[in-house]
Amino acid sequence: MNFDFWWILYIIDGFFFIGAALTIAYMTFFSVCSLFSRVHDVPKAKRQNRFIVVIPAYKDDHNILGAVKSILSQTYPQRLFDVTVVSDHQSEMTNMRLAQYTITLLTPNFEKSSKVKSLQYAILNLPAFKIYDVVVVLNADDIVEPEFLEQLNDAYETAGTRAIVTHRLPRNRDTSSARLSTIFEEINNSIFRRGHITLGLSSALMRSGVAYEFGWFKKHIMKVRDTAEDKELEAMLIHQQIYVDYFDQIYIYSENKREVEDFNRQRRNWIIEQFKTGIKNVRFLPAAVFNRQYDWVDKIIQWILMPRSILFCVVFTMCIVLPFIYFTLAIKWWIITIIWGFSLAFATPDPLVDKNWDKDFITLPIVTTKNIVTKIIRKIESIRKKKP
């Protein structure tokens, strides 16, 4: 019995350590690469593209008006861009207010709403006589600067590719969850965007603040079947060897989740989306390696690595619990934790390292672990109630 216990412990420890170590090594490598990134030199574009800005809004009455006002207040010629808002399950008062602006207002009545459905609905309902070059996807809580489309047009012409990503910044840092969201977003920008383009690899997409070539987007958004439309579109782009560029100096401002439950729900959805995307695309890895499609190899590896929220819980648990069971097994966990700490420090912009930084990071694994345990207990209780 004792022999079985130690073997089980070694297997569990080895399994989680390999997953955690590979993920930390990946993040550390690109975190260091991000330190060598350079700001794009973006010359003034000779050509002015025609934009269609699509804003899906689901039950977001308190944010959507601000987003619409900001995108309509552009220095870019108004004859060269249109705005379509997909108002899904929003109040009649909100729709009445939106109707006063020079936008196309769509009010679908989806039985089961999703952002993918809203984007597809918007594309299908564009006027047939309108011709667009670029489609920009924003969220209902995104605020942009007056020069946003002008900067985007210059960047799009400079990049010469079919998809570019902008730099998302927070509008609020008033709670621990909002501060953590801000830090994680900037870490993602450093590792998965700035660090990648430094090596000539594609940037990771975001769910908003992305500009696509209109013809490509119109064709491929209709092929998306999952709720994780950014992951599916990203897979299509990389699989077709289309480079995704990132422009660090073009900003959008979004609202972070303030409550712990909302924060955890958002991360839980992202974990599920990453897991599903990794399972769906891992079969392409051998062919991508054989054909030297480095962007595709990198993207698949990125999806099959341990999600960061789970990584926090695993590392935190192993560092705290293992010393009481088998002290020497914990040493390697402490080492990779120190390495990981350095990588996070490299990837975090200096202004975000304030008096709350340490406290927020210490709180994260505790809150996340508590949330996971609570969900498991609720699931067990629901199963028991179903039993006769």
mmCIF file of C-alpha atoms in Angstrom:
data_model
loop_
_atom_site.group_PDB
_atom_site.id
_atom_site.type_symbol
_atom_site.label_atom_id
_atom_site.label_comp_id
_atom_site.label_asym_id
_atom_site.label_seq_id
_atom_site.Cartn_x
_atom_site.Cartn_y
_atom_site.Cartn_z
ATOM 1 C CA MET A 1 0.000 0.000 0.000
ATOM 2 C CA ASN A 2 2.857 2.338 0.962
ATOM 3 C CA PHE A 3 4.710 1.393 -2.250
ATOM 4 C CA ASP A 4 1.644 2.187 -4.335
ATOM 5 C CA PHE A 5 1.288 5.586 -2.672
ATOM 6 C CA TRP A 6 4.824 6.669 -3.546
ATOM 7 C CA TRP A 7 4.512 5.492 -7.139
ATOM 8 C CA ILE A 8 1.254 7.416 -7.518
ATOM 9 C CA LEU A 9 2.909 10.493 -5.984
ATOM 10 C CA TYR A 10 5.869 10.265 -8.397
ATOM 11 C CA ILE A 11 3.571 9.900 -11.407
ATOM 12 C CA ILE A 12 1.366 12.838 -10.395
ATOM 13 C CA ASP A 13 4.378 15.002 -9.583
ATOM 14 C CA GLY A 14 6.143 14.117 -12.854
ATOM 15 C CA PHE A 15 3.051 14.647 -14.979
ATOM 16 C CA PHE A 16 2.296 18.101 -13.602
ATOM 17 C CA PHE A 17 5.953 19.135 -13.471
ATOM 18 C CA ILE A 18 6.588 18.353 -17.145
ATOM 19 C CA GLY A 19 3.480 20.326 -18.175
ATOM 20 C CA ALA A 20 4.351 23.255 -15.908
ATOM 21 C CA ALA A 21 8.050 23.323 -16.820
ATOM 22 C CA LEU A 22 7.377 23.301 -20.574
ATOM 23 C CA THR A 23 4.806 26.089 -20.227
ATOM 24 C CA ILE A 24 7.119 28.208 -18.071
ATOM 25 C CA ALA A 25 10.043 27.620 -20.461
ATOM 26 C CA TYR A 26 7.880 28.760 -23.394
ATOM 27 C CA MET A 27 6.683 31.874 -21.567
ATOM 28 C CA THR A 28 10.161 32.741 -20.289
ATOM 29 C CA PHE A 29 11.696 32.486 -23.761
ATOM 30 C CA PHE A 30 9.181 34.840 -25.381
ATOM 31 C CA SER A 31 9.166 37.110 -22.342
ATOM 32 C CA VAL A 32 12.901 37.685 -22.842
ATOM 33 C CA CYS A 33 12.350 38.149 -26.594
ATOM 34 C CA SER A 34 9.794 40.880 -25.886
ATOM 35 C CA LEU A 35 12.536 42.952 -24.248
ATOM 36 C CA PHE A 36 14.199 43.305 -27.650
ATOM 37 C CA SER A 37 11.116 44.402 -29.554
ATOM 38 C CA ARG A 38 11.079 47.663 -31.452
ATOM 39 C CA VAL A 39 8.232 50.076 -32.086
ATOM 40 C CA HIS A 40 6.929 49.863 -35.632
ATOM 41 C CA ASP A 41 7.969 52.716 -37.871
ATOM 42 C CA VAL A 42 4.611 53.492 -39.454
ATOM 43 C CA PRO A 43 4.749 55.984 -42.328
ATOM 44 C CA LYS A 44 1.680 57.862 -43.497
ATOM 45 C CA ALA A 45 -0.296 55.652 -45.884
ATOM 46 C CA LYS A 46 -0.772 56.865 -49.434
ATOM 47 C CA ARG A 47 -4.038 54.937 -49.722
ATOM 48 C CA GLN A 48 -7.139 55.425 -47.590
ATOM 49 C CA ASN A 49 -9.027 52.184 -47.091
ATOM 50 C CA ARG A 50 -12.763 51.943 -46.566
ATOM 51 C CA PHE A 51 -13.578 50.468 -43.134
ATOM 52 C CA ILE A 52 -16.581 48.692 -41.695
ATOM 53 C CA VAL A 53 -16.533 48.646 -37.885
ATOM 54 C CA VAL A 54 -18.629 45.861 -36.341
ATOM 55 C CA ILE A 55 -19.587 46.034 -32.654
ATOM 56 C CA PRO A 56 -21.467 43.021 -31.245
ATOM 57 C CA ALA A 57 -23.253 44.048 -28.045
ATOM 58 C CA TYR A 58 -24.922 41.444 -25.837
ATOM 59 C CA LYS A 59 -26.729 42.839 -22.759
ATOM 60 C CA ASP A 60 -24.165 45.626 -22.525
ATOM 61 C CA ASP A 61 -26.470 48.644 -22.237
ATOM 62 C CA HIS A 62 -24.168 50.561 -19.885
ATOM 63 C CA ASN A 63 -21.149 50.467 -22.249
ATOM 64 C CA ILE A 64 -22.317 50.434 -25.852
ATOM 65 C CA LEU A 65 -23.177 54.144 -26.145
ATOM 66 C CA GLY A 66 -19.670 55.143 -25.100
ATOM 67 C CA ALA A 67 -18.149 52.766 -27.646
ATOM 68 C CA VAL A 68 -20.319 54.154 -30.459
ATOM 69 C CA LYS A 69 -19.548 57.776 -29.564
ATOM 70 C CA SER A 70 -15.811 57.118 -29.573
ATOM 71 C CA ILE A 71 -15.731 55.345 -32.938
ATOM 72 C CA LEU A 72 -17.884 58.030 -34.559
ATOM 73 C CA SER A 73 -15.563 60.790 -33.302
ATOM 74 C CA GLN A 74 -12.743 59.856 -35.672
ATOM 75 C CA THR A 75 -10.359 62.165 -37.508
ATOM 76 C CA TYR A 76 -10.550 59.676 -40.397
ATOM 77 C CA PRO A 77 -12.908 60.871 -43.188
ATOM 78 C CA GLN A 78 -16.449 59.826 -42.235
ATOM 79 C CA ARG A 79 -17.291 58.928 -45.825
ATOM 80 C CA LEU A 80 -14.654 56.170 -45.584
ATOM 81 C CA PHE A 81 -16.035 54.211 -42.646
ATOM 82 C CA ASP A 82 -19.348 52.781 -41.498
ATOM 83 C CA VAL A 83 -20.358 51.400 -38.132
ATOM 84 C CA THR A 84 -22.652 48.421 -37.563
ATOM 85 C CA VAL A 85 -23.896 47.611 -34.063
ATOM 86 C CA VAL A 86 -25.491 44.224 -33.412
ATOM 87 C CA SER A 87 -27.710 44.922 -30.410
ATOM 88 C CA ASP A 88 -28.516 41.508 -28.969
ATOM 89 C CA HIS A 89 -30.947 41.337 -26.030
ATOM 90 C CA GLN A 90 -30.470 44.979 -25.095
ATOM 91 C CA SER A 91 -33.211 47.256 -23.805
ATOM 92 C CA GLU A 92 -35.565 49.208 -26.051
ATOM 93 C CA MET A 93 -34.295 52.423 -24.504
ATOM 94 C CA THR A 94 -30.723 51.558 -25.478
ATOM 95 C CA ASN A 95 -31.822 50.720 -29.019
ATOM 96 C CA MET A 96 -33.733 54.001 -29.271
ATOM 97 C CA ARG A 97 -30.635 55.919 -28.225
ATOM 98 C CA LEU A 98 -28.426 53.974 -30.636
ATOM 99 C CA ALA A 99 -30.844 54.678 -33.493
ATOM 100 C CA GLN A 100 -30.092 58.404 -33.129
ATOM 101 C CA TYR A 101 -26.502 57.899 -34.303
ATOM 102 C CA THR A 102 -25.300 57.530 -37.889
ATOM 103 C CA ILE A 103 -24.829 53.772 -37.628
ATOM 104 C CA THR A 104 -26.472 50.632 -38.923
ATOM 105 C CA LEU A 105 -28.396 49.139 -35.998
ATOM 106 C CA LEU A 106 -29.246 45.431 -36.148
ATOM 107 C CA THR A 107 -31.467 43.837 -33.501
ATOM 108 C CA PRO A 108 -31.463 40.050 -33.943
ATOM 109 C CA ASN A 109 -33.381 37.786 -31.614
ATOM 110 C CA PHE A 110 -31.098 34.779 -31.206
ATOM 111 C CA GLU A 111 -32.444 31.892 -29.177
ATOM 112 C CA LYS A 112 -28.881 31.143 -28.084
ATOM 113 C CA SER A 113 -26.659 34.192 -28.412
ATOM 114 C CA SER A 114 -22.958 34.230 -29.226
ATOM 115 C CA LYS A 115 -20.471 36.685 -30.612
ATOM 116 C CA VAL A 116 -19.946 34.489 -33.668
ATOM 117 C CA LYS A 117 -23.637 34.669 -34.540
ATOM 118 C CA SER A 118 -23.607 38.456 -34.157
ATOM 119 C CA LEU A 119 -20.584 38.824 -36.451
ATOM 120 C CA GLN A 120 -22.115 36.531 -39.060
ATOM 121 C CA TYR A 121 -25.425 38.382 -38.817
ATOM 122 C CA ALA A 122 -23.657 41.719 -39.317
ATOM 123 C CA ILE A 123 -21.802 40.522 -42.430
ATOM 124 C CA LEU A 124 -24.924 38.986 -43.940
ATOM 125 C CA ASN A 125 -26.868 42.225 -43.463
ATOM 126 C CA LEU A 126 -24.357 44.627 -44.975
ATOM 127 C CA PRO A 127 -25.718 46.542 -47.983
ATOM 128 C CA ALA A 128 -24.807 44.755 -51.221
ATOM 129 C CA PHE A 129 -23.766 48.013 -52.917
ATOM 130 C CA LYS A 130 -21.209 48.875 -50.213
ATOM 131 C CA ILE A 131 -17.569 47.993 -50.881
ATOM 132 C CA TYR A 132 -15.157 47.687 -47.956
ATOM 133 C CA ASP A 133 -11.436 46.994 -47.700
ATOM 134 C CA VAL A 134 -11.060 46.336 -43.980
ATOM 135 C CA VAL A 135 -13.351 45.095 -41.200
ATOM 136 C CA VAL A 136 -12.611 46.087 -37.604
ATOM 137 C CA VAL A 137 -14.101 44.096 -34.719
ATOM 138 C CA LEU A 138 -14.671 45.913 -31.425
ATOM 139 C CA ASN A 139 -16.385 44.931 -28.199
ATOM 140 C CA ALA A 140 -19.234 46.924 -26.695
ATOM 141 C CA ASP A 141 -16.971 48.164 -23.881
ATOM 142 C CA ASP A 142 -14.114 49.301 -26.152
ATOM 143 C CA ILE A 143 -13.259 52.986 -26.287
ATOM 144 C CA VAL A 144 -10.893 54.238 -28.993
ATOM 145 C CA GLU A 145 -8.994 57.464 -29.555
ATOM 146 C CA PRO A 146 -10.008 59.917 -32.326
ATOM 147 C CA GLU A 147 -6.942 58.884 -34.383
ATOM 148 C CA PHE A 148 -7.695 55.167 -34.105
ATOM 149 C CA LEU A 149 -8.868 54.502 -37.693
ATOM 150 C CA GLU A 150 -6.245 56.833 -39.121
ATOM 151 C CA GLN A 151 -3.509 54.941 -37.276
ATOM 152 C CA LEU A 152 -5.082 51.634 -38.232
ATOM 153 C CA ASN A 153 -5.122 52.568 -41.898
ATOM 154 C CA ASP A 154 -1.422 53.499 -41.792
ATOM 155 C CA ALA A 155 -0.583 50.274 -39.942
ATOM 156 C CA TYR A 156 -2.632 48.099 -42.285
ATOM 157 C CA GLU A 157 -0.859 49.511 -45.346
ATOM 158 C CA THR A 158 2.548 49.175 -43.670
ATOM 159 C CA ALA A 159 1.969 45.580 -42.548
ATOM 160 C CA GLY A 160 0.827 44.405 -45.961
ATOM 161 C CA THR A 161 -0.982 41.442 -44.439
ATOM 162 C CA ARG A 162 -4.602 40.400 -43.896
ATOM 163 C CA ALA A 163 -4.838 40.733 -40.114
ATOM 164 C CA ILE A 164 -3.359 43.166 -37.590
ATOM 165 C CA VAL A 165 -3.828 43.374 -33.825
ATOM 166 C CA THR A 166 -3.898 46.534 -31.712
ATOM 167 C CA HIS A 167 -2.853 47.143 -28.098
ATOM 168 C CA ARG A 168 -5.622 46.745 -25.535
ATOM 169 C CA LEU A 169 -5.360 48.832 -22.367
ATOM 170 C CA PRO A 170 -7.633 48.856 -19.288
ATOM 171 C CA ARG A 171 -10.145 51.549 -18.443
ATOM 172 C CA ASN A 172 -10.343 50.510 -14.792
ATOM 173 C CA ARG A 173 -8.037 49.109 -12.101
ATOM 174 C CA ASP A 174 -10.265 49.639 -9.102
ATOM 175 C CA THR A 175 -10.442 46.053 -7.763
ATOM 176 C CA SER A 176 -8.012 43.163 -7.335
ATOM 177 C CA SER A 177 -9.652 41.266 -10.220
ATOM 178 C CA ALA A 178 -9.452 44.307 -12.510
ATOM 179 C CA ARG A 179 -5.775 44.835 -11.637
ATOM 180 C CA LEU A 180 -4.994 41.172 -12.312
ATOM 181 C CA SER A 181 -6.821 41.362 -15.654
ATOM 182 C CA THR A 182 -4.699 44.385 -16.554
ATOM 183 C CA ILE A 183 -1.455 42.636 -15.630
ATOM 184 C CA PHE A 184 -2.388 39.443 -17.477
ATOM 185 C CA GLU A 185 -3.398 41.373 -20.578
ATOM 186 C CA GLU A 186 -0.057 43.177 -20.645
ATOM 187 C CA ILE A 187 1.811 39.907 -20.018
ATOM 188 C CA ASN A 188 -0.078 38.364 -22.937
ATOM 189 C CA ASN A 189 0.851 41.365 -25.088
ATOM 190 C CA SER A 190 4.508 40.947 -24.154
ATOM 191 C CA ILE A 191 4.746 37.173 -24.595
ATOM 192 C CA PHE A 192 2.200 36.252 -27.258
ATOM 193 C CA ARG A 193 2.379 39.404 -29.360
ATOM 194 C CA ARG A 194 5.448 41.597 -28.901
ATOM 195 C CA GLY A 195 7.771 38.653 -28.162
ATOM 196 C CA HIS A 196 6.489 36.739 -31.175
ATOM 197 C CA ILE A 197 6.760 39.474 -33.779
ATOM 198 C CA THR A 198 10.309 40.160 -32.556
ATOM 199 C CA LEU A 199 11.211 36.709 -33.923
ATOM 200 C CA GLY A 200 9.095 37.116 -37.044
ATOM 201 C CA LEU A 201 6.307 34.848 -35.756
ATOM 202 C CA SER A 202 2.629 35.769 -35.895
ATOM 203 C CA SER A 203 0.994 37.648 -33.067
ATOM 204 C CA ALA A 204 -1.865 36.035 -31.152
ATOM 205 C CA LEU A 205 -5.300 37.388 -32.037
ATOM 206 C CA MET A 206 -7.647 39.086 -29.592
ATOM 207 C CA ARG A 207 -11.436 39.022 -29.491
ATOM 208 C CA SER A 208 -11.560 42.736 -30.306
ATOM 209 C CA GLY A 209 -9.304 45.457 -31.639
ATOM 210 C CA VAL A 210 -8.410 43.355 -34.686
ATOM 211 C CA ALA A 211 -8.544 44.495 -38.321
ATOM 212 C CA TYR A 212 -9.014 41.911 -41.080
ATOM 213 C CA GLU A 213 -9.044 42.152 -44.839
ATOM 214 C CA PHE A 214 -12.767 42.402 -45.525
ATOM 215 C CA GLY A 215 -12.917 39.780 -48.289
ATOM 216 C CA TRP A 216 -11.037 37.215 -46.192
ATOM 217 C CA PHE A 217 -13.125 37.879 -43.083
ATOM 218 C CA LYS A 218 -16.445 37.780 -44.965
ATOM 219 C CA LYS A 219 -15.589 34.336 -46.332
ATOM 220 C CA HIS A 220 -14.083 32.761 -43.230
ATOM 221 C CA ILE A 221 -16.311 34.088 -40.438
ATOM 222 C CA MET A 222 -19.115 32.019 -41.970
ATOM 223 C CA LYS A 223 -17.032 28.881 -41.422
ATOM 224 C CA VAL A 224 -16.697 29.466 -37.689
ATOM 225 C CA ARG A 225 -18.845 27.075 -35.677
ATOM 226 C CA ASP A 226 -17.487 27.507 -32.158
ATOM 227 C CA THR A 227 -17.929 30.301 -29.626
ATOM 228 C CA ALA A 228 -14.150 30.863 -29.615
ATOM 229 C CA GLU A 229 -14.185 32.720 -32.915
ATOM 230 C CA ASP A 230 -10.747 34.284 -32.336
ATOM 231 C CA LYS A 231 -9.139 30.844 -31.956
ATOM 232 C CA GLU A 232 -10.834 29.484 -35.079
ATOM 233 C CA LEU A 233 -9.969 32.537 -37.166
ATOM 234 C CA GLU A 234 -6.417 32.397 -35.833
ATOM 235 C CA ALA A 235 -6.125 28.748 -36.869
ATOM 236 C CA MET A 236 -7.428 29.575 -40.359
ATOM 237 C CA LEU A 237 -4.977 32.451 -40.776
ATOM 238 C CA ILE A 238 -1.912 30.549 -39.609
ATOM 239 C CA HIS A 239 -2.901 27.365 -41.459
ATOM 240 C CA GLN A 240 -3.046 29.468 -44.633
ATOM 241 C CA GLN A 241 0.381 30.938 -43.755
ATOM 242 C CA ILE A 242 -1.066 34.452 -43.361
ATOM 243 C CA TYR A 243 1.064 36.528 -41.026
ATOM 244 C CA VAL A 244 -0.687 38.300 -38.128
ATOM 245 C CA ASP A 245 1.038 41.564 -37.184
ATOM 246 C CA TYR A 246 0.828 43.498 -33.907
ATOM 247 C CA PHE A 247 1.033 47.266 -33.438
ATOM 248 C CA ASP A 248 1.911 48.204 -29.886
ATOM 249 C CA GLN A 249 1.248 51.925 -30.325
ATOM 250 C CA ILE A 250 -2.399 51.691 -31.485
ATOM 251 C CA TYR A 251 -4.590 51.597 -28.382
ATOM 252 C CA ILE A 252 -8.083 50.483 -27.483
ATOM 253 C CA TYR A 253 -9.409 50.860 -23.949
ATOM 254 C CA SER A 254 -11.631 48.136 -22.519
ATOM 255 C CA GLU A 255 -13.338 47.540 -19.205
ATOM 256 C CA ASN A 256 -11.932 44.798 -16.984
ATOM 257 C CA LYS A 257 -13.996 42.391 -14.911
ATOM 258 C CA ARG A 258 -14.394 43.845 -11.426
ATOM 259 C CA GLU A 259 -15.831 40.876 -9.523
ATOM 260 C CA VAL A 260 -13.935 37.691 -8.640
ATOM 261 C CA GLU A 261 -16.742 35.469 -9.952
ATOM 262 C CA ASP A 262 -16.769 37.258 -13.322
ATOM 263 C CA PHE A 263 -12.970 37.104 -13.453
ATOM 264 C CA ASN A 264 -12.956 33.348 -12.796
ATOM 265 C CA ARG A 265 -15.824 32.691 -15.217
ATOM 266 C CA GLN A 266 -13.928 34.516 -17.978
ATOM 267 C CA ARG A 267 -10.755 32.498 -17.304
ATOM 268 C CA ARG A 268 -12.721 29.256 -17.123
ATOM 269 C CA ASN A 269 -14.221 29.920 -20.557
ATOM 270 C CA TRP A 270 -10.779 30.701 -21.965
ATOM 271 C CA ILE A 271 -9.383 27.445 -20.560
ATOM 272 C CA ILE A 272 -12.175 25.454 -22.203
ATOM 273 C CA GLU A 273 -11.653 27.277 -25.500
ATOM 274 C CA GLN A 274 -7.891 26.679 -25.432
ATOM 275 C CA PHE A 275 -8.385 22.996 -24.595
ATOM 276 C CA LYS A 276 -10.884 22.469 -27.414
ATOM 277 C CA THR A 277 -8.723 24.338 -29.927
ATOM 278 C CA GLY A 278 -5.627 22.367 -28.930
ATOM 279 C CA ILE A 279 -7.417 19.014 -29.244
ATOM 280 C CA LYS A 280 -8.829 20.005 -32.633
ATOM 281 C CA ASN A 281 -5.507 21.097 -34.133
ATOM 282 C CA VAL A 282 -2.848 18.906 -32.487
ATOM 283 C CA ARG A 283 -3.155 16.400 -35.354
ATOM 284 C CA PHE A 284 -1.613 18.993 -37.680
ATOM 285 C CA LEU A 285 1.603 19.267 -35.611
ATOM 286 C CA PRO A 286 3.676 16.513 -37.327
ATOM 287 C CA ALA A 287 2.903 17.854 -40.817
ATOM 288 C CA ALA A 288 3.651 21.423 -39.695
ATOM 289 C CA VAL A 289 7.045 20.343 -38.330
ATOM 290 C CA PHE A 290 7.832 18.341 -41.481
ATOM 291 C CA ASN A 291 6.878 21.272 -43.758
ATOM 292 C CA ARG A 292 8.754 23.809 -41.571
ATOM 293 C CA GLN A 293 5.634 25.899 -40.972
ATOM 294 C CA TYR A 294 7.077 27.524 -37.874
ATOM 295 C CA ASP A 295 4.094 29.814 -37.241
ATOM 296 C CA TRP A 296 1.747 26.845 -37.295
ATOM 297 C CA VAL A 297 4.047 24.753 -35.076
ATOM 298 C CA ASP A 298 4.307 27.586 -32.554
ATOM 299 C CA LYS A 299 0.561 28.159 -32.495
ATOM 300 C CA ILE A 300 -0.287 24.486 -31.898
ATOM 301 C CA ILE A 301 2.307 24.243 -29.125
ATOM 302 C CA GLN A 302 0.849 27.403 -27.589
ATOM 303 C CA TRP A 303 -2.627 25.845 -27.514
ATOM 304 C CA ILE A 304 -1.570 22.512 -25.984
ATOM 305 C CA LEU A 305 0.488 24.018 -23.177
ATOM 306 C CA MET A 306 -0.970 24.303 -19.684
ATOM 307 C CA PRO A 307 -3.399 27.264 -19.385
ATOM 308 C CA ARG A 308 -1.961 30.016 -17.199
ATOM 309 C CA SER A 309 -4.780 29.976 -14.628
ATOM 310 C CA ILE A 310 -4.314 26.232 -14.080
ATOM 311 C CA LEU A 311 -0.539 26.751 -14.004
ATOM 312 C CA PHE A 312 -0.924 29.204 -11.116
ATOM 313 C CA CYS A 313 -2.991 26.698 -9.135
ATOM 314 C CA VAL A 314 -0.689 23.748 -9.839
ATOM 315 C CA VAL A 315 2.547 25.585 -9.002
ATOM 316 C CA PHE A 316 1.049 27.158 -5.892
ATOM 317 C CA THR A 317 -0.281 23.811 -4.628
ATOM 318 C CA MET A 318 2.918 21.870 -5.304
ATOM 319 C CA CYS A 319 5.151 24.500 -3.694
ATOM 320 C CA ILE A 320 3.027 24.555 -0.531
ATOM 321 C CA VAL A 321 1.965 20.908 -0.143
ATOM 322 C CA LEU A 322 4.942 18.852 -1.394
ATOM 323 C CA PRO A 323 7.432 19.936 1.334
ATOM 324 C CA PHE A 324 5.192 18.275 3.930
ATOM 325 C CA ILE A 325 5.085 15.006 1.965
ATOM 326 C CA TYR A 326 8.514 14.683 0.328
ATOM 327 C CA PHE A 327 10.758 17.716 0.738
ATOM 328 C CA THR A 328 13.216 17.004 -2.082
ATOM 329 C CA LEU A 329 10.381 16.769 -4.652
ATOM 330 C CA ALA A 330 9.463 20.374 -3.900
ATOM 331 C CA ILE A 331 12.911 21.818 -4.713
ATOM 332 C CA LYS A 332 12.453 21.648 -8.498
ATOM 333 C CA TRP A 333 9.049 23.365 -8.124
ATOM 334 C CA TRP A 334 10.657 26.219 -6.225
ATOM 335 C CA ILE A 335 13.283 26.580 -8.958
ATOM 336 C CA ILE A 336 10.774 26.839 -11.815
ATOM 337 C CA THR A 337 8.654 29.208 -9.692
ATOM 338 C CA ILE A 338 11.626 31.576 -9.381
ATOM 339 C CA ILE A 339 12.239 31.330 -13.145
ATOM 340 C CA TRP A 340 8.579 31.967 -13.808
ATOM 341 C CA GLY A 341 8.633 34.957 -11.477
ATOM 342 C CA PHE A 342 11.458 36.492 -13.502
ATOM 343 C CA SER A 343 9.603 35.880 -16.774
ATOM 344 C CA LEU A 344 6.458 37.574 -15.414
ATOM 345 C CA ALA A 345 8.568 40.482 -14.185
ATOM 346 C CA PHE A 346 10.153 40.864 -17.625
ATOM 347 C CA ALA A 347 6.731 40.805 -19.291
ATOM 348 C CA THR A 348 5.015 43.254 -16.929
ATOM 349 C CA PRO A 349 5.331 46.971 -17.786
ATOM 350 C CA ASP A 350 6.936 49.022 -15.005
ATOM 351 C CA PRO A 351 3.857 51.242 -14.335
ATOM 352 C CA LEU A 352 1.832 48.156 -13.346
ATOM 353 C CA VAL A 353 4.314 47.044 -10.677
ATOM 354 C CA ASP A 354 2.822 49.058 -7.826
ATOM 355 C CA LYS A 355 2.104 48.499 -4.134
ATOM 356 C CA ASN A 356 -0.731 46.051 -4.968
ATOM 357 C CA TRP A 357 1.286 43.867 -7.377
ATOM 358 C CA ASP A 358 2.569 41.313 -4.835
ATOM 359 C CA LYS A 359 -0.746 41.115 -2.979
ATOM 360 C CA ASP A 360 -2.756 40.537 -6.164
ATOM 361 C CA PHE A 361 -0.493 37.712 -7.351
ATOM 362 C CA ILE A 362 -0.562 36.007 -3.948
ATOM 363 C CA THR A 363 -4.353 36.259 -3.924
ATOM 364 C CA LEU A 364 -4.792 34.786 -7.423
ATOM 365 C CA PRO A 365 -4.005 31.088 -6.791
ATOM 366 C CA ILE A 366 -5.994 31.116 -3.551
ATOM 367 C CA VAL A 367 -9.081 32.617 -5.208
ATOM 368 C CA THR A 368 -8.790 30.422 -8.311
ATOM 369 C CA THR A 369 -8.248 27.218 -6.307
ATOM 370 C CA LYS A 370 -11.190 28.102 -4.063
ATOM 371 C CA ASN A 371 -13.343 28.683 -7.146
ATOM 372 C CA ILE A 372 -12.367 25.306 -8.668
ATOM 373 C CA VAL A 373 -13.086 23.469 -5.412
ATOM 374 C CA THR A 374 -16.448 25.243 -5.086
ATOM 375 C CA LYS A 375 -17.410 24.261 -8.643
ATOM 376 C CA ILE A 376 -16.465 20.610 -7.985
ATOM 377 C CA ILE A 377 -18.500 20.524 -4.766
ATOM 378 C CA ARG A 378 -21.527 22.047 -6.541
ATOM 379 C CA LYS A 379 -21.187 19.510 -9.348
ATOM 380 C CA ILE A 380 -21.076 16.612 -6.870
ATOM 381 C CA GLU A 381 -24.094 17.983 -5.030
ATOM 382 C CA SER A 382 -26.067 18.326 -8.264
ATOM 383 C CA ILE A 383 -25.237 14.715 -9.207
ATOM 384 C CA ARG A 384 -26.374 13.505 -5.775
ATOM 385 C CA LYS A 385 -29.659 15.364 -6.081
ATOM 386 C CA LYS A 386 -30.352 13.703 -9.431
ATOM 387 C CA LYS A 387 -29.943 10.234 -7.940
ATOM 388 C CA PRO A 388 -33.227 8.597 -6.847
#
